[in-house]
Tab-separated table of C-alpha atoms and ligand atoms in Angstrom:
chain	number	residue	atom	x	y	z
P	1	MET	CA	-10.661	21.316	-5.689
P	2	LEU	CA	-10.038	18.807	-8.376
P	3	ILE	CA	-6.390	17.956	-8.761
P	4	LYS	CA	-5.097	16.417	-11.913
P	5	SER	CA	-2.756	13.525	-11.436
P	6	SER	CA	0.854	14.188	-12.090
P	7	ARG	CA	2.736	12.050	-14.554
P	8	LEU	CA	5.442	9.775	-13.279
P	9	SER	CA	7.924	11.927	-15.128
P	10	ASP	CA	6.528	15.133	-13.701
P	11	CYS	CA	6.141	14.413	-10.065
P	12	HIS	CA	9.073	15.890	-8.214
P	13	GLU	CA	7.826	18.383	-5.748
P	14	SER	CA	11.130	19.966	-4.867
P	15	ASP	CA	10.528	22.811	-7.273
P	16	VAL	CA	7.373	23.916	-5.528
P	17	THR	CA	8.284	23.248	-1.913
P	18	PRO	CA	9.548	26.117	0.191
P	19	GLU	CA	12.824	25.594	1.907
P	20	ALA	CA	11.219	25.881	5.316
P	21	ILE	CA	9.364	22.687	4.628
P	22	TYR	CA	12.500	20.937	3.613
P	23	LEU	CA	14.299	22.172	6.695
P	24	SER	CA	11.525	21.066	8.949
P	25	ARG	CA	11.658	17.614	7.372
P	26	ARG	CA	15.352	17.563	8.065
P	27	ARG	CA	14.737	18.299	11.715
P	28	PHE	CA	12.286	15.476	11.925
P	29	MET	CA	14.629	13.095	10.229
P	30	ALA	CA	17.481	14.143	12.458
P	31	GLY	CA	15.390	13.843	15.586
P	32	SER	CA	13.708	10.547	15.061
P	33	LEU	CA	15.949	8.597	12.791
P	34	ALA	CA	19.423	9.749	13.754
P	35	GLY	CA	22.118	11.038	11.447
P	36	ALA	CA	22.094	8.099	9.088
P	37	ALA	CA	19.008	9.348	7.340
P	38	LEU	CA	20.366	12.822	6.760
P	39	ALA	CA	23.108	11.558	4.521
P	40	GLY	CA	20.539	10.352	2.061
P	41	LEU	CA	18.465	13.506	1.881
P	42	PRO	CA	18.950	15.013	-1.537
P	43	GLY	CA	17.221	18.230	-0.550
P	44	LEU	CA	13.782	17.304	-1.755
P	45	GLY	CA	10.980	18.655	0.343
P	46	LEU	CA	7.728	17.161	1.436
P	47	ALA	CA	4.255	18.446	0.908
P	48	ASP	CA	3.452	19.614	4.404
P	49	PRO	CA	5.757	19.537	7.400
P	50	ALA	CA	2.820	19.447	9.789
P	51	ARG	CA	2.003	16.033	8.426
P	52	TYR	CA	5.297	14.747	9.724
P	53	ALA	CA	5.153	16.551	13.026
P	54	ASP	CA	3.060	13.886	14.691
P	55	VAL	CA	5.047	10.893	13.507
P	56	ASP	CA	5.927	8.539	16.333
P	57	ALA	CA	9.407	7.137	16.079
P	58	ALA	CA	9.331	3.343	15.853
P	59	SER	CA	10.199	1.670	19.132
P	60	ALA	CA	12.655	-0.700	17.523
P	61	VAL	CA	14.189	-0.308	14.096
P	62	PRO	CA	15.884	-3.400	12.684
P	63	GLU	CA	19.285	-2.907	11.172
P	64	TRP	CA	18.228	-3.881	7.661
P	65	PHE	CA	15.861	-0.912	7.647
P	66	SER	CA	18.145	1.723	9.154
P	67	ASP	CA	20.883	0.605	6.764
P	68	LYS	CA	18.540	1.187	3.845
P	69	LEU	CA	17.239	4.560	5.024
P	70	SER	CA	20.409	6.424	4.190
P	71	SER	CA	19.920	5.737	0.491
P	72	VAL	CA	16.174	6.258	0.124
P	73	ARG	CA	15.178	8.392	-2.871
P	74	TRP	CA	12.823	10.809	-1.159
P	75	ASP	CA	9.755	12.040	-2.948
P	76	ALA	CA	10.278	9.855	-6.003
P	77	VAL	CA	6.566	10.091	-6.824
P	78	THR	CA	4.156	12.446	-5.156
P	79	VAL	CA	0.651	13.884	-5.249
P	80	LYS	CA	0.592	17.539	-6.101
P	81	GLY	CA	-1.573	19.939	-4.162
P	82	GLU	CA	-3.130	17.394	-1.804
P	83	ALA	CA	-2.095	17.317	1.826
P	84	ILE	CA	-0.524	14.226	3.285
P	85	THR	CA	-2.803	12.548	5.810
P	86	PRO	CA	-1.630	12.937	9.400
P	87	PHE	CA	0.342	9.954	10.657
P	88	LYS	CA	-2.147	9.531	13.474
P	89	ASP	CA	-5.015	8.943	11.051
P	90	ALA	CA	-2.989	6.673	8.804
P	91	THR	CA	-2.091	4.504	11.802
P	92	HIS	CA	-5.367	4.607	13.744
P	93	TYR	CA	-7.985	4.202	11.052
P	94	ASN	CA	-7.118	0.887	9.474
P	95	ASN	CA	-8.495	-2.192	7.854
P	96	PHE	CA	-6.612	-5.294	8.941
P	97	TYR	CA	-9.258	-7.862	9.779
P	98	GLU	CA	-6.766	-10.293	11.251
P	99	PHE	CA	-6.654	-7.860	14.193
P	100	GLY	CA	-10.405	-7.248	14.358
P	101	PRO	CA	-13.178	-5.684	12.279
P	102	ASP	CA	-13.196	-2.156	13.729
P	103	LYS	CA	-11.068	0.680	12.402
P	104	GLY	CA	-9.285	1.053	15.748
P	105	ASP	CA	-8.619	-2.666	16.272
P	106	PRO	CA	-5.406	-2.896	14.243
P	107	ALA	CA	-3.823	-0.013	16.199
P	108	SER	CA	-4.879	-1.616	19.487
P	109	ASN	CA	-3.909	-5.178	18.660
P	110	ALA	CA	-1.192	-5.285	16.031
P	111	GLY	CA	1.550	-4.195	18.414
P	112	ALA	CA	1.795	-7.795	19.572
P	113	LEU	CA	2.662	-9.067	16.100
P	114	LYS	CA	6.226	-10.322	15.877
P	115	THR	CA	7.762	-9.027	12.681
P	116	GLU	CA	11.267	-10.259	13.438
P	117	PRO	CA	12.458	-12.692	12.330
P	118	TRP	CA	10.356	-12.713	9.146
P	119	SER	CA	10.647	-14.704	5.986
P	120	VAL	CA	9.028	-14.552	2.578
P	121	VAL	CA	8.437	-17.541	0.331
P	122	ILE	CA	8.667	-17.105	-3.442
P	123	ASP	CA	7.176	-20.085	-5.244
P	124	GLY	CA	5.204	-21.321	-8.217
P	125	GLU	CA	6.164	-20.624	-11.809
P	126	VAL	CA	9.608	-19.122	-11.252
P	127	GLY	CA	13.142	-20.070	-12.099
P	128	LYS	CA	14.377	-18.980	-8.685
P	129	PRO	CA	11.961	-20.049	-5.965
P	130	GLY	CA	13.077	-19.794	-2.360
P	131	LYS	CA	12.431	-18.823	1.207
P	132	TYR	CA	14.205	-15.615	2.117
P	133	ALA	CA	14.911	-13.919	5.411
P	134	LEU	CA	13.385	-10.451	5.093
P	135	GLU	CA	16.741	-8.668	5.314
P	136	ASP	CA	18.074	-10.746	2.400
P	137	PHE	CA	14.846	-10.324	0.493
P	138	ILE	CA	15.088	-6.507	0.693
P	139	LYS	CA	18.835	-6.188	0.202
P	140	PRO	CA	18.976	-5.837	-3.612
P	141	TYR	CA	16.493	-2.990	-3.867
P	142	GLN	CA	16.807	0.765	-3.921
P	143	LEU	CA	14.087	2.127	-1.659
P	144	GLU	CA	12.022	5.125	-2.730
P	145	GLU	CA	9.467	7.335	-1.114
P	146	ARG	CA	6.176	7.175	-3.008
P	147	ILE	CA	3.432	9.522	-1.903
P	148	TYR	CA	0.220	7.941	-3.133
P	149	ARG	CA	-3.494	8.363	-2.718
P	150	LEU	CA	-5.057	5.395	-0.947
P	151	ARG	CA	-8.718	4.861	-1.825
P	152	CYS	CA	-10.643	2.279	0.180
P	153	VAL	CA	-13.631	0.614	-1.465
P	154	GLU	CA	-15.627	1.933	1.521
P	155	ALA	CA	-15.285	5.439	0.000
P	156	TRP	CA	-12.745	7.017	2.322
P	157	SER	CA	-9.266	8.007	1.232
P	158	MET	CA	-5.899	9.198	2.463
P	159	VAL	CA	-2.582	10.376	1.040
P	160	ILE	CA	0.275	8.322	2.425
P	161	PRO	CA	4.049	8.598	2.004
P	162	TRP	CA	5.195	4.994	1.595
P	163	ILE	CA	8.745	3.716	1.368
P	164	GLY	CA	9.242	0.738	-0.898
P	165	PHE	CA	10.351	-0.493	-4.292
P	166	PRO	CA	8.641	-1.503	-7.533
P	167	ILE	CA	7.574	-5.122	-7.402
P	168	SER	CA	8.710	-5.355	-11.031
P	169	GLU	CA	12.274	-5.393	-9.664
P	170	LEU	CA	11.535	-8.529	-7.691
P	171	ILE	CA	9.730	-10.161	-10.595
P	172	LYS	CA	12.710	-9.710	-12.902
P	173	ARG	CA	15.027	-11.142	-10.293
P	174	VAL	CA	13.121	-14.395	-9.685
P	175	GLU	CA	12.710	-15.200	-13.383
P	176	PRO	CA	9.050	-16.118	-13.924
P	177	THR	CA	8.392	-18.903	-16.416
P	178	GLY	CA	6.145	-18.463	-19.430
P	179	SER	CA	3.219	-19.927	-17.478
P	180	ALA	CA	3.310	-17.257	-14.767
P	181	LYS	CA	0.253	-15.148	-15.566
P	182	TYR	CA	-0.680	-13.845	-12.113
P	183	LEU	CA	0.870	-13.124	-8.739
P	184	ARG	CA	-0.779	-14.331	-5.579
P	185	PHE	CA	-0.004	-12.662	-2.234
P	186	GLU	CA	-0.596	-14.288	1.114
P	187	THR	CA	-0.695	-12.648	4.553
P	188	LEU	CA	0.654	-14.269	7.728
P	189	VAL	CA	-1.778	-16.272	9.872
P	190	ASP	CA	-0.772	-16.075	13.523
P	191	HIS	CA	-3.374	-17.572	15.838
P	192	GLU	CA	-1.594	-16.384	18.916
P	193	HIS	CA	-1.285	-12.707	18.015
P	194	MET	CA	-4.174	-12.093	15.635
P	195	PRO	CA	-7.475	-11.913	17.516
P	196	GLY	CA	-9.444	-11.647	14.280
P	197	VAL	CA	-8.137	-15.005	13.135
P	198	GLN	CA	-8.953	-16.824	16.380
P	199	SER	CA	-12.327	-15.256	16.966
P	200	ASN	CA	-15.764	-16.035	15.707
P	201	PHE	CA	-15.254	-13.594	12.896
P	202	ALA	CA	-15.019	-16.679	10.755
P	203	LEU	CA	-16.466	-15.148	7.621
P	204	ILE	CA	-13.000	-14.885	6.188
P	205	ASP	CA	-11.191	-18.014	5.172
P	206	TRP	CA	-7.645	-17.136	6.258
P	207	PRO	CA	-5.040	-16.450	5.029
P	208	TYR	CA	-5.923	-13.146	3.435
P	209	VAL	CA	-5.154	-13.551	-0.254
P	210	GLU	CA	-4.766	-10.949	-2.973
P	211	GLY	CA	-3.577	-11.060	-6.550
P	212	LEU	CA	-2.481	-9.117	-9.597
P	213	ARG	CA	-2.229	-9.888	-13.264
P	214	MET	CA	1.423	-10.068	-14.344
P	215	ASP	CA	1.313	-6.860	-16.382
P	216	GLU	CA	-0.307	-5.005	-13.478
P	217	ALA	CA	2.407	-6.221	-11.133
P	218	MET	CA	5.054	-5.144	-13.649
P	219	HIS	CA	3.709	-1.588	-13.710
P	220	PRO	CA	6.183	0.848	-12.124
P	221	LEU	CA	3.540	2.270	-9.776
P	222	ALA	CA	2.929	-1.107	-8.068
P	223	ILE	CA	5.218	-1.352	-5.062
P	224	LEU	CA	6.194	-3.540	-2.160
P	225	VAL	CA	6.354	-1.389	0.946
P	226	VAL	CA	8.487	-1.578	4.088
P	227	GLY	CA	8.167	1.972	5.441
P	228	MET	CA	5.887	4.994	5.767
P	229	TYR	CA	6.285	8.642	6.862
P	230	GLY	CA	10.063	8.402	6.795
P	231	ARG	CA	10.103	5.446	9.193
P	232	ILE	CA	9.506	1.730	9.275
P	233	LEU	CA	5.985	0.487	8.507
P	234	ALA	CA	3.711	0.366	11.563
P	235	ASN	CA	2.394	-3.109	12.336
P	236	GLN	CA	-1.199	-2.036	11.771
P	237	ASN	CA	-0.262	-0.907	8.263
P	238	GLY	CA	1.119	-4.313	7.343
P	239	ALA	CA	4.653	-4.578	8.682
P	240	PRO	CA	7.094	-5.738	7.703
P	241	LEU	CA	6.094	-6.073	4.020
P	242	ARG	CA	2.921	-5.110	2.191
P	243	LEU	CA	1.701	-4.443	-1.297
P	244	VAL	CA	0.495	-1.027	-2.478
P	245	VAL	CA	-1.248	-0.605	-5.839
P	246	PRO	CA	-2.420	3.000	-5.885
P	247	TRP	CA	-4.898	2.823	-8.776
P	248	LYS	CA	-6.866	0.003	-7.117
P	249	TYR	CA	-9.081	-0.126	-4.065
P	250	GLY	CA	-7.101	-0.498	-0.862
P	251	PHE	CA	-8.069	-4.115	-0.282
P	252	LYS	CA	-5.748	-5.201	-3.081
P	253	GLY	CA	-2.825	-4.153	-0.874
P	254	ALA	CA	-2.199	-7.329	1.125
P	255	LYS	CA	-0.434	-6.700	4.436
P	256	SER	CA	2.238	-8.629	6.349
P	257	ILE	CA	3.085	-10.773	3.330
P	258	VAL	CA	4.669	-14.200	3.871
P	259	ARG	CA	4.259	-15.713	0.411
P	260	ILE	CA	4.292	-14.483	-3.180
P	261	SER	CA	3.329	-17.160	-5.674
P	262	PHE	CA	3.604	-16.976	-9.441
P	263	VAL	CA	0.602	-18.789	-10.835
P	264	ALA	CA	-1.063	-19.650	-14.118
P	265	GLU	CA	-4.672	-19.042	-13.033
P	266	GLN	CA	-6.296	-15.946	-11.584
P	267	PRO	CA	-6.098	-16.430	-7.800
P	268	LYS	CA	-9.210	-16.607	-5.642
P	269	THR	CA	-8.921	-13.487	-3.543
P	270	THR	CA	-10.363	-12.889	-0.089
P	271	TRP	CA	-13.003	-10.228	-0.720
P	272	GLN	CA	-14.000	-11.673	-4.043
P	273	SER	CA	-14.632	-15.038	-2.397
P	274	LEU	CA	-16.582	-13.428	0.429
P	275	ALA	CA	-18.885	-11.267	-1.707
P	276	PRO	CA	-18.310	-11.753	-5.435
P	277	ASP	CA	-21.078	-9.325	-6.409
P	278	GLU	CA	-19.482	-6.538	-4.400
P	279	TYR	CA	-15.742	-6.996	-4.784
P	280	GLY	CA	-14.032	-8.075	-7.967
P	281	PHE	CA	-10.561	-9.254	-8.811
P	282	TYR	CA	-9.617	-6.060	-10.633
P	283	ALA	CA	-10.950	-3.550	-8.087
P	284	ASN	CA	-9.735	-0.570	-10.082
P	285	VAL	CA	-10.867	2.704	-8.546
P	286	ASN	CA	-13.682	3.849	-10.807
P	287	PRO	CA	-16.118	6.680	-10.034
P	288	SER	CA	-18.618	5.416	-12.595
P	289	VAL	CA	-18.931	1.840	-11.338
P	290	ASP	CA	-20.801	1.930	-8.053
P	291	HIS	CA	-20.611	-0.586	-5.280
P	292	PRO	CA	-24.029	-2.307	-5.115
P	293	ARG	CA	-24.673	-0.640	-1.747
P	294	TRP	CA	-23.119	2.829	-2.217
P	295	THR	CA	-21.840	5.253	-4.806
P	296	GLN	CA	-18.171	5.369	-5.724
P	297	ALA	CA	-18.470	8.791	-7.363
P	298	HIS	CA	-17.224	10.563	-4.232
P	299	GLU	CA	-14.966	9.857	-1.310
P	300	ARG	CA	-14.256	11.172	2.171
P	301	ARG	CA	-10.671	12.355	2.448
P	302	LEU	CA	-9.462	11.725	5.985
P	303	PRO	CA	-9.321	13.400	8.389
P	304	SER	CA	-12.984	14.187	7.970
P	305	GLY	CA	-15.600	15.264	10.467
P	306	LEU	CA	-19.217	16.266	10.746
P	307	PHE	CA	-18.485	19.915	9.980
P	308	SER	CA	-15.711	19.336	7.499
P	309	PRO	CA	-16.651	16.109	5.783
P	310	ASN	CA	-13.945	16.665	3.198
P	311	ILE	CA	-15.868	15.086	0.345
P	312	ARG	CA	-14.134	15.057	-3.016
P	313	PRO	CA	-14.875	13.498	-6.371
P	314	THR	CA	-13.245	10.139	-6.930
P	315	LEU	CA	-10.789	10.123	-9.802
P	316	MET	CA	-10.651	7.444	-12.489
P	317	PHE	CA	-7.979	4.914	-11.507
P	318	ASN	CA	-7.593	7.031	-8.362
P	319	GLY	CA	-5.891	9.774	-10.370
P	320	TYR	CA	-3.422	7.449	-12.097
P	321	ALA	CA	-5.350	6.997	-15.357
P	322	GLU	CA	-2.655	8.511	-17.504
P	323	GLU	CA	-0.196	5.923	-16.271
P	324	VAL	CA	-2.351	2.778	-16.075
P	325	ALA	CA	-5.412	3.060	-18.342
P	326	SER	CA	-3.629	1.237	-21.165
P	327	LEU	CA	-3.443	-1.914	-19.022
P	328	TYR	CA	-7.207	-2.228	-19.450
P	329	ALA	CA	-7.618	-1.208	-23.080
P	330	GLY	CA	-10.577	-3.039	-24.582
P	331	MET	CA	-11.781	-4.436	-21.243
P	332	ASP	CA	-15.305	-3.846	-19.997
P	333	LEU	CA	-14.581	-2.285	-16.597
P	334	ARG	CA	-18.217	-2.634	-15.602
P	335	LYS	CA	-17.961	-6.406	-15.929
P	336	ASN	CA	-14.387	-6.606	-14.692
P	337	TYR	CA	-14.946	-4.570	-11.512
F	401	MTE	N1	-4.005	-8.960	5.390
F	401	MTE	C1	-4.832	-7.929	5.189
F	401	MTE	N2	-4.492	-6.982	4.306
F	401	MTE	C2	-5.314	-5.914	4.099
F	401	MTE	C3	-6.564	-5.834	4.771
F	401	MTE	C4	-6.890	-6.861	5.700
F	401	MTE	O1	-7.953	-6.858	6.338
F	401	MTE	N3	-5.998	-7.884	5.885
F	401	MTE	N4	-7.404	-4.758	4.500
F	401	MTE	C5	-7.228	-4.081	3.205
F	401	MTE	C6	-8.008	-2.857	3.090
F	401	MTE	S1	-9.690	-3.045	2.917
F	401	MTE	C7	-7.424	-1.625	3.014
F	401	MTE	S2	-8.350	-0.236	2.675
F	401	MTE	C8	-5.982	-1.443	3.268
F	401	MTE	C9	-5.788	-0.439	4.388
F	401	MTE	O2	-4.436	-0.147	4.564
F	401	MTE	P1	-3.994	0.835	5.724
F	401	MTE	O3	-4.611	0.345	7.007
F	401	MTE	O4	-2.512	0.780	5.746
F	401	MTE	O5	-4.515	2.186	5.365
F	401	MTE	O6	-5.337	-2.660	3.639
F	401	MTE	C10	-5.763	-3.794	2.906
F	401	MTE	N5	-4.932	-4.940	3.225
F	402	MO	MO1	-10.456	-1.085	2.045
């Protein structure tokens, strides 16, 4: 089944979601997040209640997050006709090399990461640089649920309901100068709690660094994320703050962000530095530009198994072409991979 992407303006799913699904979501919200969340539910449903059935409640929810939950705009952007990936898969099949190179390592090891207190540095070419406590950093923003496809460069994919806000909102607030041409994102380095950073897996020059061109970061689909599946972000998915850029390969989405720098030059990013022939700065999902070692024409939608491999064609810009193609008008996407 090939699903056309929905436009930003055309992506509310409430009109096609049976009430039972909405009610079941309500039960989940009531059960795991307490009454506060119910107040904010505008009656929009979710794609598949079964996808929320296996969500583990977070063991500790900081006040800044529970305060925000009551005003989340649910289902602000969604993916029509594609099932949401089970929570278990989204939280047990991860890439987060700081916690080890295997898909199960982040789930096993990231629990030890201390996400509170947390602060984020904003620096570089901005009028309002600063170091913010996370709760102050988040305070100004209206949180939204964004259900996005996530396409890893390794050719597997998921559909994940994130909770976050457009990074454009932050950019406007900190007043970039005329020389700010790119954003550079940096992940925490914690030698004590990140086995992948201490170990001999020294291929990567920590911290993990990612970047976006200013106009890409200003695009309304690019978000900073603090939650998933109606709850706070799991550590293995990049708590307490990560980037999600749905039209790009997953590696652009830096996790556990501690610094966002506004810079004049294109930042040297982690995977690009490691293997420049295989991973570029742009990393736009593109079925017609193969990775040197495998095709990108298809992907494995998780969960996938031997008897139901769940292979589907990869969509240009991961299905978001209508929204983002104009950012790359006139660019050779084969050269700028
Ligand atoms: N700091 C950091 N961020 C990271 C990674 C990483 O190893 N370290 N892996 C990236 C890759 S390759 C992918 S596909 C996504 C996976 O996000 P998920 O585990 O939440 O699905 O995170 C990205 N962000
Ligand atoms: Mo990835």
